[in-house]
mmCIF file of C-alpha atoms and ligand atoms in Angstrom:
data_model
loop_
_atom_site.group_PDB
_atom_site.id
_atom_site.type_symbol
_atom_site.label_atom_id
_atom_site.label_comp_id
_atom_site.label_asym_id
_atom_site.label_seq_id
_atom_site.Cartn_x
_atom_site.Cartn_y
_atom_site.Cartn_z
ATOM 1 C CA MET A 2 -272.385 -29.633 32.612
ATOM 2 C CA ILE A 3 -271.727 -33.057 34.152
ATOM 3 C CA SER A 4 -272.465 -35.573 31.413
ATOM 4 C CA LYS A 5 -274.706 -38.559 31.852
ATOM 5 C CA SER A 6 -271.752 -40.919 32.141
ATOM 6 C CA ALA A 7 -269.744 -38.763 34.552
ATOM 7 C CA LEU A 8 -267.149 -40.667 36.536
ATOM 8 C CA LEU A 9 -266.454 -38.809 39.755
ATOM 9 C CA LYS A 10 -263.432 -39.677 41.867
ATOM 10 C CA VAL A 11 -263.967 -39.313 45.586
ATOM 11 C CA ILE A 12 -261.171 -40.132 48.008
ATOM 12 C CA LEU A 13 -261.420 -41.080 51.700
ATOM 13 C CA LEU A 14 -258.593 -39.836 53.927
ATOM 14 C CA GLY A 15 -258.093 -39.985 57.680
ATOM 15 C CA ASP A 16 -256.222 -41.776 60.470
ATOM 16 C CA GLY A 17 -255.936 -45.537 60.520
ATOM 17 C CA GLY A 18 -258.943 -47.148 62.175
ATOM 18 C CA VAL A 19 -261.446 -44.271 61.854
ATOM 19 C CA GLY A 20 -263.642 -46.382 59.560
ATOM 20 C CA LYS A 21 -262.874 -45.322 55.974
ATOM 21 C CA SER A 22 -263.051 -48.862 54.557
ATOM 22 C CA SER A 23 -266.156 -49.553 56.613
ATOM 23 C CA LEU A 24 -267.871 -46.438 55.222
ATOM 24 C CA MET A 25 -267.042 -47.415 51.658
ATOM 25 C CA ASN A 26 -268.204 -51.009 52.218
ATOM 26 C CA ARG A 27 -271.395 -49.893 53.922
ATOM 27 C CA TYR A 28 -272.220 -47.520 51.079
ATOM 28 C CA VAL A 29 -271.363 -49.814 48.175
ATOM 29 C CA THR A 30 -272.225 -53.290 49.493
ATOM 30 C CA ASN A 31 -274.388 -52.407 52.511
ATOM 31 C CA LYS A 32 -272.265 -54.664 54.744
ATOM 32 C CA PHE A 33 -270.303 -54.059 57.943
ATOM 33 C CA ASP A 34 -267.427 -56.118 59.310
ATOM 34 C CA SER A 35 -266.517 -55.548 62.969
ATOM 35 C CA HIS A 36 -263.064 -57.122 62.469
ATOM 36 C CA LEU A 37 -261.796 -55.396 59.358
ATOM 37 C CA PHE A 38 -258.051 -55.466 58.581
ATOM 38 C CA HIS A 39 -256.102 -52.257 58.080
ATOM 39 C CA THR A 40 -255.951 -51.197 54.429
ATOM 40 C CA ILE A 41 -252.550 -51.412 52.748
ATOM 41 C CA GLY A 42 -252.121 -48.815 50.011
ATOM 42 C CA VAL A 43 -255.430 -48.048 48.293
ATOM 43 C CA GLU A 44 -258.532 -49.817 47.061
ATOM 44 C CA PHE A 45 -261.476 -48.538 45.090
ATOM 45 C CA LEU A 46 -265.098 -49.447 44.383
ATOM 46 C CA ASN A 47 -267.606 -47.927 41.970
ATOM 47 C CA LYS A 48 -271.181 -47.004 42.784
ATOM 48 C CA GLU A 49 -273.821 -45.583 40.461
ATOM 49 C CA LEU A 50 -276.190 -43.010 41.860
ATOM 50 C CA ASP A 51 -278.676 -40.280 40.986
ATOM 51 C CA VAL A 52 -278.457 -36.928 42.726
ATOM 52 C CA ASP A 53 -280.834 -34.054 41.968
ATOM 53 C CA GLY A 54 -281.630 -35.498 38.550
ATOM 54 C CA HIS A 55 -277.975 -36.154 37.631
ATOM 55 C CA HIS A 56 -276.739 -39.656 37.048
ATOM 56 C CA ALA A 57 -273.132 -40.324 38.008
ATOM 57 C CA THR A 58 -270.710 -43.111 38.763
ATOM 58 C CA LEU A 59 -268.812 -42.535 41.966
ATOM 59 C CA GLN A 60 -265.367 -44.051 42.031
ATOM 60 C CA ILE A 61 -264.614 -44.247 45.740
ATOM 61 C CA TRP A 62 -260.931 -44.510 46.640
ATOM 62 C CA ASP A 63 -260.228 -45.881 50.102
ATOM 63 C CA THR A 64 -256.722 -45.178 51.397
ATOM 64 C CA ALA A 65 -254.528 -46.611 54.160
ATOM 65 C CA GLY A 66 -254.487 -44.193 57.082
ATOM 66 C CA GLN A 67 -251.495 -45.630 58.904
ATOM 67 C CA GLU A 68 -248.376 -43.471 58.623
ATOM 68 C CA ARG A 69 -246.199 -46.341 57.385
ATOM 69 C CA PHE A 70 -248.325 -46.556 54.195
ATOM 70 C CA ARG A 71 -247.976 -42.876 53.315
ATOM 71 C CA SER A 72 -245.843 -43.449 50.224
ATOM 72 C CA LEU A 73 -248.285 -46.084 48.965
ATOM 73 C CA ARG A 74 -251.362 -43.834 49.151
ATOM 74 C CA THR A 75 -250.196 -40.357 48.121
ATOM 75 C CA PRO A 76 -249.650 -41.125 44.391
ATOM 76 C CA PHE A 77 -253.404 -41.773 44.112
ATOM 77 C CA TYR A 78 -254.597 -38.333 45.256
ATOM 78 C CA ARG A 79 -254.283 -36.652 41.857
ATOM 79 C CA GLY A 80 -257.445 -36.279 39.841
ATOM 80 C CA SER A 81 -259.788 -36.452 42.841
ATOM 81 C CA ASP A 82 -263.010 -34.484 42.432
ATOM 82 C CA CYS A 83 -263.824 -34.465 46.143
ATOM 83 C CA CYS A 84 -261.994 -35.417 49.346
ATOM 84 C CA LEU A 85 -263.775 -36.910 52.355
ATOM 85 C CA LEU A 86 -261.756 -35.984 55.465
ATOM 86 C CA THR A 87 -262.658 -38.619 58.032
ATOM 87 C CA PHE A 88 -262.168 -38.864 61.785
ATOM 88 C CA SER A 89 -263.789 -40.915 64.507
ATOM 89 C CA VAL A 90 -265.883 -39.142 67.151
ATOM 90 C CA ASP A 91 -264.415 -41.443 69.832
ATOM 91 C CA ASP A 92 -260.825 -40.530 68.901
ATOM 92 C CA GLY A 93 -259.769 -36.940 69.589
ATOM 93 C CA GLN A 94 -256.380 -37.377 67.929
ATOM 94 C CA SER A 95 -257.989 -38.384 64.646
ATOM 95 C CA PHE A 96 -259.966 -35.107 64.771
ATOM 96 C CA ARG A 97 -256.852 -33.020 65.544
ATOM 97 C CA ASN A 98 -255.121 -34.630 62.563
ATOM 98 C CA LEU A 99 -257.708 -33.388 60.036
ATOM 99 C CA ALA A 100 -255.615 -30.331 59.206
ATOM 100 C CA ASN A 101 -252.631 -32.560 58.367
ATOM 101 C CA TRP A 102 -254.783 -34.715 56.117
ATOM 102 C CA LYS A 103 -256.064 -31.679 54.303
ATOM 103 C CA LYS A 104 -252.514 -30.409 53.811
ATOM 104 C CA GLU A 105 -251.255 -33.791 52.619
ATOM 105 C CA PHE A 106 -254.114 -34.024 50.137
ATOM 106 C CA ALA A 107 -253.666 -30.504 48.750
ATOM 107 C CA TYR A 108 -249.938 -31.086 48.294
ATOM 108 C CA TYR A 109 -250.025 -34.485 46.592
ATOM 109 C CA ALA A 110 -253.202 -33.846 44.597
ATOM 110 C CA ASP A 111 -251.579 -30.583 43.497
ATOM 111 C CA VAL A 112 -254.722 -28.603 44.309
ATOM 112 C CA LYS A 113 -254.133 -25.028 43.196
ATOM 113 C CA ASP A 114 -256.867 -23.447 45.305
ATOM 114 C CA PRO A 115 -257.575 -25.580 48.439
ATOM 115 C CA ASP A 116 -260.082 -22.987 49.756
ATOM 116 C CA ASN A 117 -262.371 -23.704 46.815
ATOM 117 C CA PHE A 118 -261.818 -27.454 46.587
ATOM 118 C CA PRO A 119 -264.798 -29.598 47.676
ATOM 119 C CA PHE A 120 -263.904 -31.227 50.985
ATOM 120 C CA VAL A 121 -266.562 -32.973 53.090
ATOM 121 C CA VAL A 122 -265.823 -33.836 56.738
ATOM 122 C CA LEU A 123 -267.102 -37.066 58.284
ATOM 123 C CA GLY A 124 -267.208 -37.793 62.035
ATOM 124 C CA ASN A 125 -267.645 -41.570 62.055
ATOM 125 C CA LYS A 126 -268.563 -44.120 64.775
ATOM 126 C CA LEU A 127 -271.541 -42.076 65.922
ATOM 127 C CA ASP A 128 -272.951 -45.260 67.504
ATOM 128 C CA VAL A 129 -270.100 -45.438 70.068
ATOM 129 C CA PRO A 130 -271.303 -43.910 73.356
ATOM 130 C CA GLU A 131 -267.884 -42.639 74.577
ATOM 131 C CA ARG A 132 -267.348 -39.524 72.473
ATOM 132 C CA GLN A 133 -264.146 -37.494 72.580
ATOM 133 C CA VAL A 134 -265.180 -34.945 69.926
ATOM 134 C CA SER A 135 -268.390 -32.951 70.197
ATOM 135 C CA GLY A 136 -270.495 -32.118 67.178
ATOM 136 C CA GLU A 137 -270.068 -28.430 67.988
ATOM 137 C CA ASP A 138 -266.237 -28.643 67.964
ATOM 138 C CA ALA A 139 -266.340 -30.466 64.639
ATOM 139 C CA ARG A 140 -268.737 -27.959 63.097
ATOM 140 C CA GLN A 141 -266.605 -25.080 64.337
ATOM 141 C CA TRP A 142 -263.494 -26.608 62.726
ATOM 142 C CA CYS A 143 -265.395 -26.953 59.458
ATOM 143 C CA ARG A 144 -266.558 -23.329 59.627
ATOM 144 C CA GLU A 145 -263.070 -22.021 60.365
ATOM 145 C CA ASN A 146 -261.323 -24.143 57.756
ATOM 146 C CA GLY A 147 -263.228 -23.360 54.596
ATOM 147 C CA GLY A 148 -266.916 -23.921 55.402
ATOM 148 C CA HIS A 149 -266.892 -27.632 54.720
ATOM 149 C CA PRO A 150 -270.100 -29.651 55.131
ATOM 150 C CA TYR A 151 -270.026 -31.949 58.176
ATOM 151 C CA PHE A 152 -271.740 -35.318 58.596
ATOM 152 C CA GLU A 153 -271.819 -37.553 61.658
ATOM 153 C CA THR A 154 -271.930 -41.112 60.395
ATOM 154 C CA SER A 155 -271.985 -44.683 61.576
ATOM 155 C CA ALA A 156 -270.747 -47.312 59.165
ATOM 156 C CA LYS A 157 -271.967 -49.840 61.703
ATOM 157 C CA ASP A 158 -275.639 -48.880 61.655
ATOM 158 C CA ALA A 159 -275.560 -46.991 58.312
ATOM 159 C CA THR A 160 -276.484 -43.596 59.779
ATOM 160 C CA ASN A 161 -275.917 -40.746 57.284
ATOM 161 C CA VAL A 162 -273.547 -42.770 55.095
ATOM 162 C CA ALA A 163 -275.498 -42.352 51.849
ATOM 163 C CA SER A 164 -276.199 -38.673 52.638
ATOM 164 C CA ALA A 165 -272.473 -37.988 53.034
ATOM 165 C CA PHE A 166 -271.554 -39.503 49.667
ATOM 166 C CA GLU A 167 -274.493 -37.723 48.006
ATOM 167 C CA GLU A 168 -273.273 -34.421 49.429
ATOM 168 C CA ALA A 169 -269.871 -35.107 47.877
ATOM 169 C CA VAL A 170 -271.576 -35.411 44.487
ATOM 170 C CA ARG A 171 -273.596 -32.242 45.105
ATOM 171 C CA ARG A 172 -270.430 -30.299 45.894
ATOM 172 C CA ILE A 173 -268.800 -31.505 42.687
ATOM 173 C CA LEU A 174 -271.897 -30.647 40.626
ATOM 174 C CA ALA A 175 -272.085 -27.189 42.187
ATOM 175 C CA LEU A 176 -268.460 -26.466 41.240
ATOM 176 C CA ASP A 177 -269.047 -27.831 37.773
ATOM 177 C CA ASP A 178 -272.118 -25.641 37.273
ATOM 178 C CA ARG A 179 -270.105 -22.614 38.315
ATOM 179 C CA ALA A 180 -267.334 -23.436 35.853
ATOM 180 C CA ASP A 181 -269.941 -24.022 33.140
ATOM 181 C CA HIS A 182 -271.520 -20.645 33.887
ATOM 182 C CA LEU A 183 -268.130 -18.886 33.706
ATOM 183 C CA ILE A 184 -267.257 -20.543 30.412
ATOM 184 C CA HIS A 185 -270.563 -19.465 28.880
ATOM 185 C CA ASN A 186 -270.217 -15.907 30.110
ATOM 186 C CA ASN A 187 -266.695 -15.653 28.728
ATOM 187 C CA THR A 188 -267.450 -17.110 25.323
ATOM 188 C CA VAL A 189 -266.734 -14.810 22.380
ATOM 189 C CA ASP A 190 -269.758 -14.682 20.082
ATOM 190 C CA LEU A 191 -268.332 -14.974 16.566
ATOM 191 C CA GLN A 192 -271.787 -14.546 14.976
ATOM 192 C CA ARG A 193 -272.475 -11.188 16.555
ATOM 193 C CA LYS A 194 -272.434 -8.307 14.061
ATOM 194 C CA ASN A 195 -270.438 -5.297 15.111
ATOM 195 C CA HIS A 196 -272.804 -2.365 14.702
ATOM 196 C CA PRO A 197 -270.997 0.686 13.375
ATOM 197 C CA ASP A 198 -270.799 3.562 15.798
ATOM 198 C CA PRO A 199 -273.631 5.943 14.664
ATOM 199 C CA SER A 200 -271.645 8.944 15.818
ATOM 200 C CA CYS A 201 -268.821 8.034 13.519
ATOM 201 C CA CYS A 202 -268.410 9.634 10.064
HETATM 202 N N1 GTP B 322 -268.729 -49.053 66.345
HETATM 203 C C1 GTP B 322 -268.271 -48.756 65.134
HETATM 204 N N2 GTP B 322 -267.163 -49.337 64.666
HETATM 205 C C2 GTP B 322 -266.729 -49.008 63.426
HETATM 206 C C3 GTP B 322 -267.414 -48.081 62.619
HETATM 207 N N3 GTP B 322 -266.739 -47.952 61.456
HETATM 208 C C4 GTP B 322 -265.689 -48.775 61.537
HETATM 209 N N4 GTP B 322 -265.669 -49.427 62.727
HETATM 210 C C5 GTP B 322 -264.687 -50.406 63.191
HETATM 211 O O1 GTP B 322 -263.443 -49.737 63.350
HETATM 212 C C6 GTP B 322 -262.372 -50.568 62.936
HETATM 213 C C7 GTP B 322 -261.553 -49.859 61.862
HETATM 214 O O2 GTP B 322 -262.375 -49.678 60.717
HETATM 215 P P1 GTP B 322 -261.770 -49.572 59.256
HETATM 216 O O3 GTP B 322 -262.903 -49.335 58.345
HETATM 217 O O4 GTP B 322 -260.890 -50.713 58.969
HETATM 218 O O5 GTP B 322 -260.854 -48.264 59.427
HETATM 219 P P2 GTP B 322 -259.961 -47.567 58.313
HETATM 220 O O6 GTP B 322 -260.141 -46.110 58.489
HETATM 221 O O7 GTP B 322 -260.243 -48.133 56.986
HETATM 222 O O8 GTP B 322 -258.477 -47.952 58.771
HETATM 223 P P3 GTP B 322 -257.150 -48.054 57.841
HETATM 224 O O9 GTP B 322 -257.458 -48.969 56.720
HETATM 225 O O10 GTP B 322 -256.079 -48.587 58.748
HETATM 226 O O11 GTP B 322 -256.817 -46.676 57.400
HETATM 227 C C8 GTP B 322 -262.996 -51.883 62.431
HETATM 228 O O12 GTP B 322 -262.933 -52.823 63.477
HETATM 229 C C9 GTP B 322 -264.438 -51.507 62.145
HETATM 230 O O13 GTP B 322 -265.321 -52.589 62.334
HETATM 231 C C10 GTP B 322 -268.612 -47.478 63.133
HETATM 232 O O14 GTP B 322 -269.291 -46.649 62.516
HETATM 233 N N5 GTP B 322 -268.990 -47.855 64.390
HETATM 234 MG MG1 MG B 323 -259.120 -49.201 55.673
#
């Protein structure tokens, strides 16, 4: 069971410029900056929220997407509870790179079973009229790569930003409930009396 004071680490990955920092800033401070600088290394912000009756603190880790900062970001992947794979709907290359981001995350976070790890995919910059990636293509990629939830967001006008982070929490809670269930079902009951076999002498 997730405790009342659960601290959940969620990490944003994706190409430089897709809007990771903008999504984090929109969600935590409700602000948008149209001239944001590239992130160098990693930064994080905390946000408290309630999802389906659970209270949690989200620790959102925003990483530098540019290739030259790779060695600065990868040491921070370990211990993540959920990974938000982010691309920009007006940048086809950022969409095609999702598989590389997933691989990089699984390797450096040392995820034993990537198929069952909670990834959420975000197609950002929904407000930009010139799309290069259709919603259908994105949804198909999500279906074929592990059934990840997909959200189209705009950090600029706040579309779907809160819903995407809430879904991350839901995915973590769902995994946690499953683990909790397994633990309970596998617990040895030390109180239980062993009834003697009536057929025995
Ligand atoms: N129109 C529009 N612009 C956005 C949106 N999100 C981010 N931007 C702009 O895109 C540019 C890059 O955004 P960032 O948030 O810095 O991108 P990033 O993914 O953090 O980039 P790195 O730190 O280099 O990895 C900035 O100029 C933002 O203002 C959005 O939803 N809509
Ligand atoms: Mg950034």
